[in-house]
mmCIF file of C-alpha atoms in Angstrom:
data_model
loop_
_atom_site.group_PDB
_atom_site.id
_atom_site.type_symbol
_atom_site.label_atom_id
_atom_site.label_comp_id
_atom_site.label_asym_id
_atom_site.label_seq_id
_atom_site.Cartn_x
_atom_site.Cartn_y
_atom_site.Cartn_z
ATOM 1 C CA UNK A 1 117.043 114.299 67.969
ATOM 2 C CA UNK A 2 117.210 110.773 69.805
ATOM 3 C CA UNK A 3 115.547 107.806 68.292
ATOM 4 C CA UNK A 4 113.313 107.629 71.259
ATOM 5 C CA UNK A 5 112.086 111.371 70.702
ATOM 6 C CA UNK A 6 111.654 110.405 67.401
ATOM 7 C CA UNK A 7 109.677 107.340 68.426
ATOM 8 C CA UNK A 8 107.648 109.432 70.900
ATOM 9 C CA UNK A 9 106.678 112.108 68.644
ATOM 10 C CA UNK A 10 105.183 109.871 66.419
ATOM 11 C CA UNK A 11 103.348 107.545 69.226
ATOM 12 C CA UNK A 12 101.754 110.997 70.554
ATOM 13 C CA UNK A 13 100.615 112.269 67.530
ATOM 14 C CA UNK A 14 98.783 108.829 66.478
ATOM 15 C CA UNK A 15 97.534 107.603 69.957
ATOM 16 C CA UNK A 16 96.710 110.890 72.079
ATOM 17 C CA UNK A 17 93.266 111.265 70.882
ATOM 18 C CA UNK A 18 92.885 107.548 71.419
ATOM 19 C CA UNK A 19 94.660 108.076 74.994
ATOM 20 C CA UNK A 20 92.256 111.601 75.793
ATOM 21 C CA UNK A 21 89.158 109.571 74.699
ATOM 22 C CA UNK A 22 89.616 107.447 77.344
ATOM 23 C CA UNK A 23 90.680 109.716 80.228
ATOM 24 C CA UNK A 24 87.442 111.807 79.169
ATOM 25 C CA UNK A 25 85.719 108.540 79.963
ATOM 26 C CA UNK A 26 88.033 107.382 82.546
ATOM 27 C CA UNK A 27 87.028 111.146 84.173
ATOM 28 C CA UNK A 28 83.403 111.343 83.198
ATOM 29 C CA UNK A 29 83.012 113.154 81.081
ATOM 30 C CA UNK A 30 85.678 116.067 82.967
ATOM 31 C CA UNK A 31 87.960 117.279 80.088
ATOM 32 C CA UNK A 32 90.051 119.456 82.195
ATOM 33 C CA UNK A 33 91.029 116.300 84.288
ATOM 34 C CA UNK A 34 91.564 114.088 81.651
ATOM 35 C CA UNK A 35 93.633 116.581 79.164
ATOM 36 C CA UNK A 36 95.771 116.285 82.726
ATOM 37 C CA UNK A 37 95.835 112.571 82.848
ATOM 38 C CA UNK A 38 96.381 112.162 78.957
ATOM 39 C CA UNK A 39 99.489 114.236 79.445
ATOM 40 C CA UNK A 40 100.320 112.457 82.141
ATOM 41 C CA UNK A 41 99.862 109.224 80.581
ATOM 42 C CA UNK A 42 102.046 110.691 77.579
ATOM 43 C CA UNK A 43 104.575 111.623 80.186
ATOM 44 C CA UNK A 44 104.974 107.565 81.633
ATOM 45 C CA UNK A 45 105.111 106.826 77.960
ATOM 46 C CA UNK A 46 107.880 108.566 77.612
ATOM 47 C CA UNK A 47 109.687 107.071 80.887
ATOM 48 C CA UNK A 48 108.866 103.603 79.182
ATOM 49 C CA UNK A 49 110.305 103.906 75.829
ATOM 50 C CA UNK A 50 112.962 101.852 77.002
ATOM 51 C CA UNK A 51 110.639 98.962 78.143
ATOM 52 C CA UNK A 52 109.075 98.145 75.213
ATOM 53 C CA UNK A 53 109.583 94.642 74.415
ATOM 54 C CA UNK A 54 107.521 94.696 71.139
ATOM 55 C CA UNK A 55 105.690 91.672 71.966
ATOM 56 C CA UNK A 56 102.631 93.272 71.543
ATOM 57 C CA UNK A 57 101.380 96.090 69.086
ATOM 58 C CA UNK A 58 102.182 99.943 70.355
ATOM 59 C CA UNK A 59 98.129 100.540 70.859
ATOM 60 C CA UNK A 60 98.156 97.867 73.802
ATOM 61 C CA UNK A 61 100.968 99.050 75.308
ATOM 62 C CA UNK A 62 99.700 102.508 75.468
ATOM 63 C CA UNK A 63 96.621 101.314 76.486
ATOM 64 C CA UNK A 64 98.030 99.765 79.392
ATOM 65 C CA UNK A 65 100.292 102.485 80.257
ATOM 66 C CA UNK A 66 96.936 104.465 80.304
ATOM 67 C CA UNK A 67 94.827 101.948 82.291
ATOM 68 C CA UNK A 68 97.991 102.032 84.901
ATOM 69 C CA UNK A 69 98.217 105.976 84.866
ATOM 70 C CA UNK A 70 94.135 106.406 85.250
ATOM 71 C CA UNK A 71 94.365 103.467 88.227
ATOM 72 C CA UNK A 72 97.383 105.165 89.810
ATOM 73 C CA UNK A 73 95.570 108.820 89.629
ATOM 74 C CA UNK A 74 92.691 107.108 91.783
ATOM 75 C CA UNK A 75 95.327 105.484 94.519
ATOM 76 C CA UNK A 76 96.788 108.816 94.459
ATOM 77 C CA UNK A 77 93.501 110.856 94.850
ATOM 78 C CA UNK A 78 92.164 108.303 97.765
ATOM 79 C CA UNK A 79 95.799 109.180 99.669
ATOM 80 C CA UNK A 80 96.595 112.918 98.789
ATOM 81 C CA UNK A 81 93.759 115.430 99.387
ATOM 82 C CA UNK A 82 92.669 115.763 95.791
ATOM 83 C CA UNK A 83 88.773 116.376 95.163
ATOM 84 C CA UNK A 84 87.195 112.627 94.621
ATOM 85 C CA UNK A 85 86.497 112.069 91.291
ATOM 86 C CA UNK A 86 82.434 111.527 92.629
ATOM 87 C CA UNK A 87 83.046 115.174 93.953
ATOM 88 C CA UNK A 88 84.439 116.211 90.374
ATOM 89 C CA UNK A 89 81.475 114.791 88.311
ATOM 90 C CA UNK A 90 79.105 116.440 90.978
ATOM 91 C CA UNK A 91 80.715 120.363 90.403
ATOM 92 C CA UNK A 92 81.012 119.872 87.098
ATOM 93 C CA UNK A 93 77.187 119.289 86.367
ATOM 94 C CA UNK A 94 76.715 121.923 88.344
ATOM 95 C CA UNK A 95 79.607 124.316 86.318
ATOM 96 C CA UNK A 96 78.206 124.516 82.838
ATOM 97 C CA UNK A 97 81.359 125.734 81.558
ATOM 98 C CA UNK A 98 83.668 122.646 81.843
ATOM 99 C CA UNK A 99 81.302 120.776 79.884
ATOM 100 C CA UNK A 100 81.253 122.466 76.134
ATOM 101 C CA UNK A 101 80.944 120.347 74.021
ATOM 102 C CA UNK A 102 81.370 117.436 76.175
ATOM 103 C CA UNK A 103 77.470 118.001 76.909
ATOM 104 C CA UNK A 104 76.231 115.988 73.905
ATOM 105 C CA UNK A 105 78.242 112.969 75.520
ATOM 106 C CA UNK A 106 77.283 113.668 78.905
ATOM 107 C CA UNK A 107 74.540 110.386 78.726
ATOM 108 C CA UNK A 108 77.686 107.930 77.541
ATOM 109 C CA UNK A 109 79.845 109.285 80.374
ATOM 110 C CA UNK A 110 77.571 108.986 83.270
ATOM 111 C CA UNK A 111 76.522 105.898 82.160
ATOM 112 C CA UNK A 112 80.071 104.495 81.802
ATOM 113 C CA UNK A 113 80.808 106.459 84.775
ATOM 114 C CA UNK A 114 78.498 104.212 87.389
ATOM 115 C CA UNK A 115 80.814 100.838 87.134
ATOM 116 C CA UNK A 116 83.879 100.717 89.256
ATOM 117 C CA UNK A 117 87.484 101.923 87.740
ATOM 118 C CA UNK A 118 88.149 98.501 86.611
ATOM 119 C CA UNK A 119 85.107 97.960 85.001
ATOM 120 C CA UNK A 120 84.923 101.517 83.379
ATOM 121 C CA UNK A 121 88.144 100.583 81.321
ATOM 122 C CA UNK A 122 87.453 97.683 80.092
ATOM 123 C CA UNK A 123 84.325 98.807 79.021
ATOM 124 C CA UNK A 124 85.988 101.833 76.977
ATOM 125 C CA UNK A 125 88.270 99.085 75.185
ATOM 126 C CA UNK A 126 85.597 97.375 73.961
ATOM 127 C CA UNK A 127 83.726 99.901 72.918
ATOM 128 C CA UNK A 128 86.743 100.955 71.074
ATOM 129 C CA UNK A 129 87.163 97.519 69.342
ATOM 130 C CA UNK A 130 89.721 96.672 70.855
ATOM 131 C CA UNK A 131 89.941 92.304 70.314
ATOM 132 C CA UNK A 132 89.453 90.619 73.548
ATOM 133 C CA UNK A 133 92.812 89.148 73.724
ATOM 134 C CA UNK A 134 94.372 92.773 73.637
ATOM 135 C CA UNK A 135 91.994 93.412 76.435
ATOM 136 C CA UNK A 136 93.301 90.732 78.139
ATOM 137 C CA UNK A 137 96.675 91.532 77.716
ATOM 138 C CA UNK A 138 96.468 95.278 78.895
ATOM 139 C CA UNK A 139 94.865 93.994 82.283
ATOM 140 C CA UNK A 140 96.522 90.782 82.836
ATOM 141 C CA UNK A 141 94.082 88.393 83.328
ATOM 142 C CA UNK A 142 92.795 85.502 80.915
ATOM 143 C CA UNK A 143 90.431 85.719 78.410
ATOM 144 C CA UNK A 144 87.639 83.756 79.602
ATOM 145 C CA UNK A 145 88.171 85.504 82.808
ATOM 146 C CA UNK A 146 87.522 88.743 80.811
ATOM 147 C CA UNK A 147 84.237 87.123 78.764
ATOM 148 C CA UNK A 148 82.841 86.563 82.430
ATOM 149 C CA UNK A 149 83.554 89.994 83.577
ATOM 150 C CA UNK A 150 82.041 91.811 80.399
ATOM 151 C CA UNK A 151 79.225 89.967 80.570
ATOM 152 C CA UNK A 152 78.588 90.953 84.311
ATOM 153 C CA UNK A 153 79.660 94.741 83.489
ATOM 154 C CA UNK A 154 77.069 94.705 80.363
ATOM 155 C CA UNK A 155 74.138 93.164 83.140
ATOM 156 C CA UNK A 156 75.023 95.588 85.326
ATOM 157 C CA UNK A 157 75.151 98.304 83.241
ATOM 158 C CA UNK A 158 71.716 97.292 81.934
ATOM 159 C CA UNK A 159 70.173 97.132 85.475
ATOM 160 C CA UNK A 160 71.693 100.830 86.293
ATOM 161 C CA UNK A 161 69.741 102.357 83.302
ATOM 162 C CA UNK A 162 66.781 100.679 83.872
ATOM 163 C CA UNK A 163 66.733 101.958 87.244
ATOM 164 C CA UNK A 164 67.459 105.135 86.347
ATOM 165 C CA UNK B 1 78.713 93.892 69.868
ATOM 166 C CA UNK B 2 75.295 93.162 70.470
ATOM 167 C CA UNK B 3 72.273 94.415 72.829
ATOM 168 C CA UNK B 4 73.403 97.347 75.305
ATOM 169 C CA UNK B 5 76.549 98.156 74.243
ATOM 170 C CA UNK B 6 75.365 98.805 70.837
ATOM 171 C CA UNK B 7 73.280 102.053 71.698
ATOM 172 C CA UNK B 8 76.852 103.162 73.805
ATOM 173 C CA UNK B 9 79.062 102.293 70.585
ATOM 174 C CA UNK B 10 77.129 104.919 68.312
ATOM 175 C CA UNK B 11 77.610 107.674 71.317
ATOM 176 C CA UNK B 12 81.293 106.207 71.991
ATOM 177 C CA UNK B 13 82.694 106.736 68.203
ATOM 178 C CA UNK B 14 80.590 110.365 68.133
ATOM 179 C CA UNK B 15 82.353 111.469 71.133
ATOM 180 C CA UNK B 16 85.613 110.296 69.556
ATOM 181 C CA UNK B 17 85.298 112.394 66.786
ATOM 182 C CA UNK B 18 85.441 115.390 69.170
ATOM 183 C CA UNK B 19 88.127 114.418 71.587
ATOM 184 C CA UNK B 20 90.348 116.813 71.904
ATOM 185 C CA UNK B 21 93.630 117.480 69.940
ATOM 186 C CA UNK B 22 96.935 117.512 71.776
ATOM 187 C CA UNK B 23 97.377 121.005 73.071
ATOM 188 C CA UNK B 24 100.839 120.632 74.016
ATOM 189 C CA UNK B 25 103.526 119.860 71.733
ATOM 190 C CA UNK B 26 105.290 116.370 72.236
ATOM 191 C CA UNK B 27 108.847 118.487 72.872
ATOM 192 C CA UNK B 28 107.146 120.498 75.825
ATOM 193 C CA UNK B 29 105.612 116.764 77.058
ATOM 194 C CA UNK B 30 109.592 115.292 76.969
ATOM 195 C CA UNK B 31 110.916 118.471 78.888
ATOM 196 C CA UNK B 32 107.831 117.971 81.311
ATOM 197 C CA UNK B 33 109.123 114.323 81.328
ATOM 198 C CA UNK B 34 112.192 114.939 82.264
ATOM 199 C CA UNK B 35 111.599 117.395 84.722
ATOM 200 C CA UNK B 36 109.417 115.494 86.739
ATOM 201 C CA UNK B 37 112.747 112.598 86.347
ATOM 202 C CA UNK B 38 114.788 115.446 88.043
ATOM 203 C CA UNK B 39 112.133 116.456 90.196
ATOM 204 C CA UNK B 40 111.671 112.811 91.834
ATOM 205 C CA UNK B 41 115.452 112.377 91.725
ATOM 206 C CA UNK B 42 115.750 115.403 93.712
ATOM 207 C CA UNK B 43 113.260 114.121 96.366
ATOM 208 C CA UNK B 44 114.834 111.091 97.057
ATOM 209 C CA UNK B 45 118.494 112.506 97.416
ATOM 210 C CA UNK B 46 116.836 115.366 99.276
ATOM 211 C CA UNK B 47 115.014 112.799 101.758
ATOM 212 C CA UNK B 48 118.896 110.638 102.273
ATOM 213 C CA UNK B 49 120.544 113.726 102.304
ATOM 214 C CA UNK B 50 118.649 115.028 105.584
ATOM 215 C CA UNK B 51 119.802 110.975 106.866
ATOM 216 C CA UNK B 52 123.336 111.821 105.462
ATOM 217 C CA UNK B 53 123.694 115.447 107.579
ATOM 218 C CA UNK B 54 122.339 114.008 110.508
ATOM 219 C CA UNK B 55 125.005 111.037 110.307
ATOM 220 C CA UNK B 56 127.897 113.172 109.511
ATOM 221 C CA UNK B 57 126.800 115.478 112.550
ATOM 222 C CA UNK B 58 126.709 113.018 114.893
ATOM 223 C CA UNK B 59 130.239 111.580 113.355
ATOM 224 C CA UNK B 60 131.707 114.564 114.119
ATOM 225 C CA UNK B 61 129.776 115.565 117.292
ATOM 226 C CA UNK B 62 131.835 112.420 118.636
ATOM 227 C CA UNK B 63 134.962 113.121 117.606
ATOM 228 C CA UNK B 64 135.232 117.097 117.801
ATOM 229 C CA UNK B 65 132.655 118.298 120.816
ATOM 230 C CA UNK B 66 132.228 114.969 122.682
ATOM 231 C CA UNK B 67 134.743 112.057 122.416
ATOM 232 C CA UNK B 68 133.473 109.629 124.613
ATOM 233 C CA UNK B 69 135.976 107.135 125.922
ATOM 234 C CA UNK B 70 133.452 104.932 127.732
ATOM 235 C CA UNK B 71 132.610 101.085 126.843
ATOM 236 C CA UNK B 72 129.217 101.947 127.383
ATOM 237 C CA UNK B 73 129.225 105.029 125.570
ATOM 238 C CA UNK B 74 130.657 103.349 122.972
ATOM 239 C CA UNK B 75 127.699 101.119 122.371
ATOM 240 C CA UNK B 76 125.346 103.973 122.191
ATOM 241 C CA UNK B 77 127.582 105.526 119.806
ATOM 242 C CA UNK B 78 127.466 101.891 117.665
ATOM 243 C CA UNK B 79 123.935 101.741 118.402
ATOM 244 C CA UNK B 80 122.626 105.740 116.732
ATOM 245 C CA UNK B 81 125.407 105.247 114.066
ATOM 246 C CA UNK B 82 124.442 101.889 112.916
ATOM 247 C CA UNK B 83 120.729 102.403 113.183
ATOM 248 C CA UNK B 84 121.144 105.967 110.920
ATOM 249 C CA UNK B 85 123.129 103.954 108.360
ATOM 250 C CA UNK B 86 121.000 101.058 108.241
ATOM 251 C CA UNK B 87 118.002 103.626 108.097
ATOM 252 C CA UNK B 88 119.604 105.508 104.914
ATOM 253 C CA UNK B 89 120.708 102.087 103.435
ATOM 254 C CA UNK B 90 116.847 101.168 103.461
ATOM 255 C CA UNK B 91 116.126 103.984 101.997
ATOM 256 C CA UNK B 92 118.097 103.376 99.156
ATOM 257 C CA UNK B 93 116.934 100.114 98.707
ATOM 258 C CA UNK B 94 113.059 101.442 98.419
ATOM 259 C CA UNK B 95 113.910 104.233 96.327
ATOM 260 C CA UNK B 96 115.503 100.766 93.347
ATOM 261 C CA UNK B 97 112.625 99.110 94.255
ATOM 262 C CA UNK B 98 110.356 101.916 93.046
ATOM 263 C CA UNK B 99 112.456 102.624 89.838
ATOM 264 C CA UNK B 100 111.278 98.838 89.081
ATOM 265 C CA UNK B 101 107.844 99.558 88.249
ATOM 266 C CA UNK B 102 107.061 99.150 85.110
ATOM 267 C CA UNK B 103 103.585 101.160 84.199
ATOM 268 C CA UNK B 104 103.807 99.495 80.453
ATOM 269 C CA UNK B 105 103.303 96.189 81.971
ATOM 270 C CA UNK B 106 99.857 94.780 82.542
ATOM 271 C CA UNK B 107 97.184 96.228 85.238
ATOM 272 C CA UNK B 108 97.483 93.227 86.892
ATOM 273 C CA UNK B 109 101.021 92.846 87.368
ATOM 274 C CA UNK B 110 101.652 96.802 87.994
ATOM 275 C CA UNK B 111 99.192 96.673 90.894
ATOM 276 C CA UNK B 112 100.979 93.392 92.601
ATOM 277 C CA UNK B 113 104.317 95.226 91.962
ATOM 278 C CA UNK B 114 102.357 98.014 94.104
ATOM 279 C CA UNK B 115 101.405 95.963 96.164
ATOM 280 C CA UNK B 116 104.546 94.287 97.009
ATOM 281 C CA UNK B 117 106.145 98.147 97.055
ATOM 282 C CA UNK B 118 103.442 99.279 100.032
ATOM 283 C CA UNK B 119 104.506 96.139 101.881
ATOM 284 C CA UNK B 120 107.386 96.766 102.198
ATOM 285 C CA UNK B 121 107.287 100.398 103.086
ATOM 286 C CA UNK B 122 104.499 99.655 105.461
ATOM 287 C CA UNK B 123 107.123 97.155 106.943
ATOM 288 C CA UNK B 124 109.897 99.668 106.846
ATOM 289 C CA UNK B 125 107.801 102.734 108.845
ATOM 290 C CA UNK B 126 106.487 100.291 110.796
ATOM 291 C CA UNK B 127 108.271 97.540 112.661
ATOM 292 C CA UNK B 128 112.191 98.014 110.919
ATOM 293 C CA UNK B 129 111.685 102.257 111.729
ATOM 294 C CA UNK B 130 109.835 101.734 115.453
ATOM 295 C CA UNK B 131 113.212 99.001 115.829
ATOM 296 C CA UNK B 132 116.021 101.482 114.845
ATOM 297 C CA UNK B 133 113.991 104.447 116.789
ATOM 298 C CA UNK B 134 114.355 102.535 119.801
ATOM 299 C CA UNK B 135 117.679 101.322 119.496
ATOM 300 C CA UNK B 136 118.554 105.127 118.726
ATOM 301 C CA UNK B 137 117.010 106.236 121.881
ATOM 302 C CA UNK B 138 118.402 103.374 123.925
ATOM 303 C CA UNK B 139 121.545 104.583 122.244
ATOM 304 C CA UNK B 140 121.107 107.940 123.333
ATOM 305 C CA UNK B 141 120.379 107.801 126.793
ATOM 306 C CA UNK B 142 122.836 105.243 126.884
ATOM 307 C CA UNK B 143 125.342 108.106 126.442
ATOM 308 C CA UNK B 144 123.804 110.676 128.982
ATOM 309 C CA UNK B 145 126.223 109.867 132.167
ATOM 310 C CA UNK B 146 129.082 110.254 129.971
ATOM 311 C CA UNK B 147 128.031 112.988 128.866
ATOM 312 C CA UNK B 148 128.350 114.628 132.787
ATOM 313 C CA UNK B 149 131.970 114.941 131.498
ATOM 314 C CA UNK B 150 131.655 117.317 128.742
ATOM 315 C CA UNK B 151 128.160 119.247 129.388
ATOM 316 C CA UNK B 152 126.541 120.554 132.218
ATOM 317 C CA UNK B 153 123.505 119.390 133.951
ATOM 318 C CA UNK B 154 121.113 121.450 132.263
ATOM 319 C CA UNK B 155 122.419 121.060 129.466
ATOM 320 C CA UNK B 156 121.965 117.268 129.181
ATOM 321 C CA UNK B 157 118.696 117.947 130.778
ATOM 322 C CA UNK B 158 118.027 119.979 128.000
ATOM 323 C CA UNK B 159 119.490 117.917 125.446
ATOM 324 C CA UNK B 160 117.404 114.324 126.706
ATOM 325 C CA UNK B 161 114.092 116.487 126.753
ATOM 326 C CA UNK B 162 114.385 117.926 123.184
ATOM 327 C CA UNK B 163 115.145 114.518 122.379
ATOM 328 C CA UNK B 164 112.003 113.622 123.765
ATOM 329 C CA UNK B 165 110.482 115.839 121.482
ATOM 330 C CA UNK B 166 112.130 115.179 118.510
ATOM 331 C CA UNK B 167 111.229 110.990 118.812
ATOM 332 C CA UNK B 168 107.538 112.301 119.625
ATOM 333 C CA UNK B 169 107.511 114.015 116.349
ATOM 334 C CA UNK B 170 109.519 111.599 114.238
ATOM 335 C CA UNK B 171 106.994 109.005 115.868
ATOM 336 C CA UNK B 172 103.826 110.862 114.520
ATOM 337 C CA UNK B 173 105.241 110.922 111.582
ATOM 338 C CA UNK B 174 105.763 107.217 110.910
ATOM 339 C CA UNK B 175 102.086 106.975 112.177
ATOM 340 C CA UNK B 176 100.947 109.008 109.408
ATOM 341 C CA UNK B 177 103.298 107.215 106.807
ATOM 342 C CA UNK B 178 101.573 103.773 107.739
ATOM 343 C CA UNK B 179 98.248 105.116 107.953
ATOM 344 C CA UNK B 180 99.102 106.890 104.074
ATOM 345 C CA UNK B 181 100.264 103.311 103.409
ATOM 346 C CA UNK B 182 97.537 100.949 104.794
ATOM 347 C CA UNK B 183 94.885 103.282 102.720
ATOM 348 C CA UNK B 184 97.074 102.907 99.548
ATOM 349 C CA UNK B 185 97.340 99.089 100.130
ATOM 350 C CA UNK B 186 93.617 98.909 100.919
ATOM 351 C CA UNK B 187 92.886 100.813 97.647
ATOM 352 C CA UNK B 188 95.346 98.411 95.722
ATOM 353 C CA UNK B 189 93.944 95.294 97.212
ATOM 354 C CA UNK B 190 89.970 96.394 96.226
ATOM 355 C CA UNK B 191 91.583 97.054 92.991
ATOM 356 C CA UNK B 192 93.361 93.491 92.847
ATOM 357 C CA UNK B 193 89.340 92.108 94.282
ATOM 358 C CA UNK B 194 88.334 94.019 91.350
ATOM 359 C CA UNK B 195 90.183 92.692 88.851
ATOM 360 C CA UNK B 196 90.328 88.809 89.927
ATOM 361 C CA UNK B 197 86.545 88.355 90.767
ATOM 362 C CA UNK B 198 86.845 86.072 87.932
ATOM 363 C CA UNK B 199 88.187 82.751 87.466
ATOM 364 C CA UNK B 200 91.870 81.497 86.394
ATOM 365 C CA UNK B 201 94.038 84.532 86.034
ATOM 366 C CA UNK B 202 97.724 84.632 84.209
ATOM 367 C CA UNK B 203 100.185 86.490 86.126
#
C-alpha cells in the first residue's frame, strides 16, 4: 500500500466524524446530504495528499478542504438543477424519516442554518474550538477581520431567535 | 465562549457524539477517488477529441474530396483550420488551469482562483469563441464558389444551409455556457462579498 493510502486511511478514520459533523451542519441538519458531502470532502482529500505543505496541523487543512467542498456544493447546486438546499431543509421537516436521530438536534441546525454559507462555517469552527487563528487560516482572512465577523454572526444570530 | 453561543456549544458537542460513523471504507473512498480522476480525465479528452475529429475531417476533406487550388480558398481553408486549432489549444489551456486549484488552500484564495477560472472561461465562450465562430464562417463561405468545381448546386446549397444550422446551434450553446458562467461568477463574487465584509484581509 502507498504511503499516501496509508496517510489517508488514517486522516479518515480520525477526522470523518469531525468532517460529517460539519456537513450535518453545513446541510441542516440533512444527514443523507451531508454523509454525501463528507465523502466527497474525503474524496478532495485524497486528490490533495500531494499538496500538503505541513505548515499547518492536518485538522485545518481538512477543515478547509471541507469549507471549500461545502462552498463548491452550493456554486454547483445554484448552476446544475439540484434541489436548493432551502428546498432540502423544507422536505425534510416535512419527511420524518430523514431525520432519526438528527431530531434532538434539529433546534442547533435550524438555528445555525439561518446565517449565510460563510457565516454557518465559521460558526461550526468555533463551536468546535477551533483557536481563532486556525479559523483564520482555513478562510483566509485576518484575525481581527474574523473577531469582527463573529461578533456580527453571534448579534445576528441573537436577533433571529428572538424573533423567532 | 460566552453569552449565545454557550447554549449552542452544549447542543453542538451532544450532536457530535452522534454523528455518524464512516459507512464506507477508506479503500472504497480511494477507488471512488480515482474514478472520478478517470472520469474527469475522460471528459476533457472526450470534449478535445470531438475538436480533434472535426479537424482531422476537415484536413482530409481538403486533401481527398475537395482540394481547392484557389488563393481565396486557401484563406478559408487557413481561416477554419487555424480557428479549430486555436479553439482545441484553448481548451487545453483551461483544462491546466483547472488542475491548478487547490481545494486544501484557504476559502479565500480557492474562491479567487474560481474566480479567476470563470473569467476566463466566460472570456473564452464569449468574445475568443463568438471571434473564431466568425472567422470559421467567414472561412466557410469563403470557400463556397470554389466549391462550384467539385459539388453541385444543391449540394453547396445544402451544405451552406446546414451550416447555418449547425453555427445556430453551436451559438445557443455558448449562450448557455456564459449564462452557466455569469451565475457561477455571481455566486463566487457574493461569496467573496461574504467573506471580505470585514476589514484588512491577507491573501
Amino acid at each position: 500500500m502507498s504511503n499516501n493510502n496509508v496517510l489517508f486511511e488514517r486522516l479518515y478514520a480520525e477526522f470523518y466524524p469531525m468532517v460529517h459533523h460539519v456537513c450535518v451542519g453545513f446541510m441542516k441538519g440533512n444527514r443523507e446530504l451531508a454523509e454525501d458531502l463528507a465523502q466527497e470532502t474525503f474524496i478532495n482529500t485524497w486528490r490533495s495528499l500531494d499538496n500538503f505543505k505541513g505548515t499547518s496541523s492536518y485538522k485545518t487543512w481538512i477543515y478547509r478542504i471541507t469549507m471549500n467542498t461545502c462552498l463548491k456544493y452550493i456554486r454547483d447546486s445554484k448552476t446544475k438543477n439540484q434541489v436548493p438546499l432551502d428546498q432540502n431543509s423544507k422536505l425534510l421537516s416535512q419527511d420524518s424519516s430523514h431525520q432519526d436521530h438528527g431530531d434532538a438536534h434539529q433546534e442547533l441546525y435550524q438555528a445555525i442554518g439561518q446565517l449565510n454559507e460563510i457565516d454557518r462555517l465559521i460558526i461550526m469552527m468555533v463551536l468546535d474550538e477551533l483557536e481563532y487563528k486556525e479559523i483564520a487560516d482555513v478562510v483566509g482572512i485576518s484575525e481581527s477581520n474574523l473577531r469582527v465577523k463573529i461578533h456580527r454572526i453571534k448579534k445576528s444570530l441573537k436577533e433571529k431567535l428572538k424573533n423567532e | 465562549m460566552s453569552d449565545i453561543l454557550d447554549d449552542f456549544k452544549g447542543q453542538w458537542d451532544a450532536a457530535k457524539k452522534d454523528s455518524a460513523k464512516q459507512t464506507v471504507s477508506a479503500k472504497d473512498l480511494v477507488a471512488a477517488a480515482q474514478q472520478k480522476m478517470r472520469s474527469a480525465v475522460l471528459m476533457h479528452v472526450g470534449n478535445t477529441a470531438v475538436l480533434v475529429v472535426t479537424l482531422v475531417g476537415i484536413c482530409l476533406f481538403f486533401i481527398y474530396v475537395a482540394p481547392l487550388q484557389e488563393v481565396l480558398s486557401h484563406i478559408g481553408m487557413a481561416l477554419m483550420i487555424g480557428g479549430l486549432m486555436l479553439r482545441i489549444l484553448i481548451e487545453f489551456h483551461s483544462i491546466y488551469r483547472s488542475t491548478k486549484i487547490d481545494l486544501s488552500d484557504t476559502a479565500f484564495a480557492v474562491n479567487k482562483s474560481y474566480m479567476s477560472f470563470y473569467t476566463y472561461r466566460k472570456k473564452i465562450h464569449g468574445s475568443v469563441t463568438i471571434g473564431i465562430l466568425i472567422a470559421y464562417t467567414v472561412g466557410f463561405y469563403i470557400l463556397l464558389p470554389e466549391f462550384g468545381n467539385y459539388f453541385t448546386q444543391t449540394q453547396i446549397i445544402l451544405l451552406a444551409l446546414s451550416y447555418l444550422l449547425a453555427a445556430a446551434i453551436f451559438g445557443y450553446s455558448i449562450k448557455m455556457a456564459i449564462r452557466k458562467e455569469v451565475k457561477l461568477l455571481n455566486s463566487l463574487m457574493d461569496i467573496q462579498q461574504e467573506m471580505t465584509d470585514g476589514e484588512g484581509l491577507k491573501g
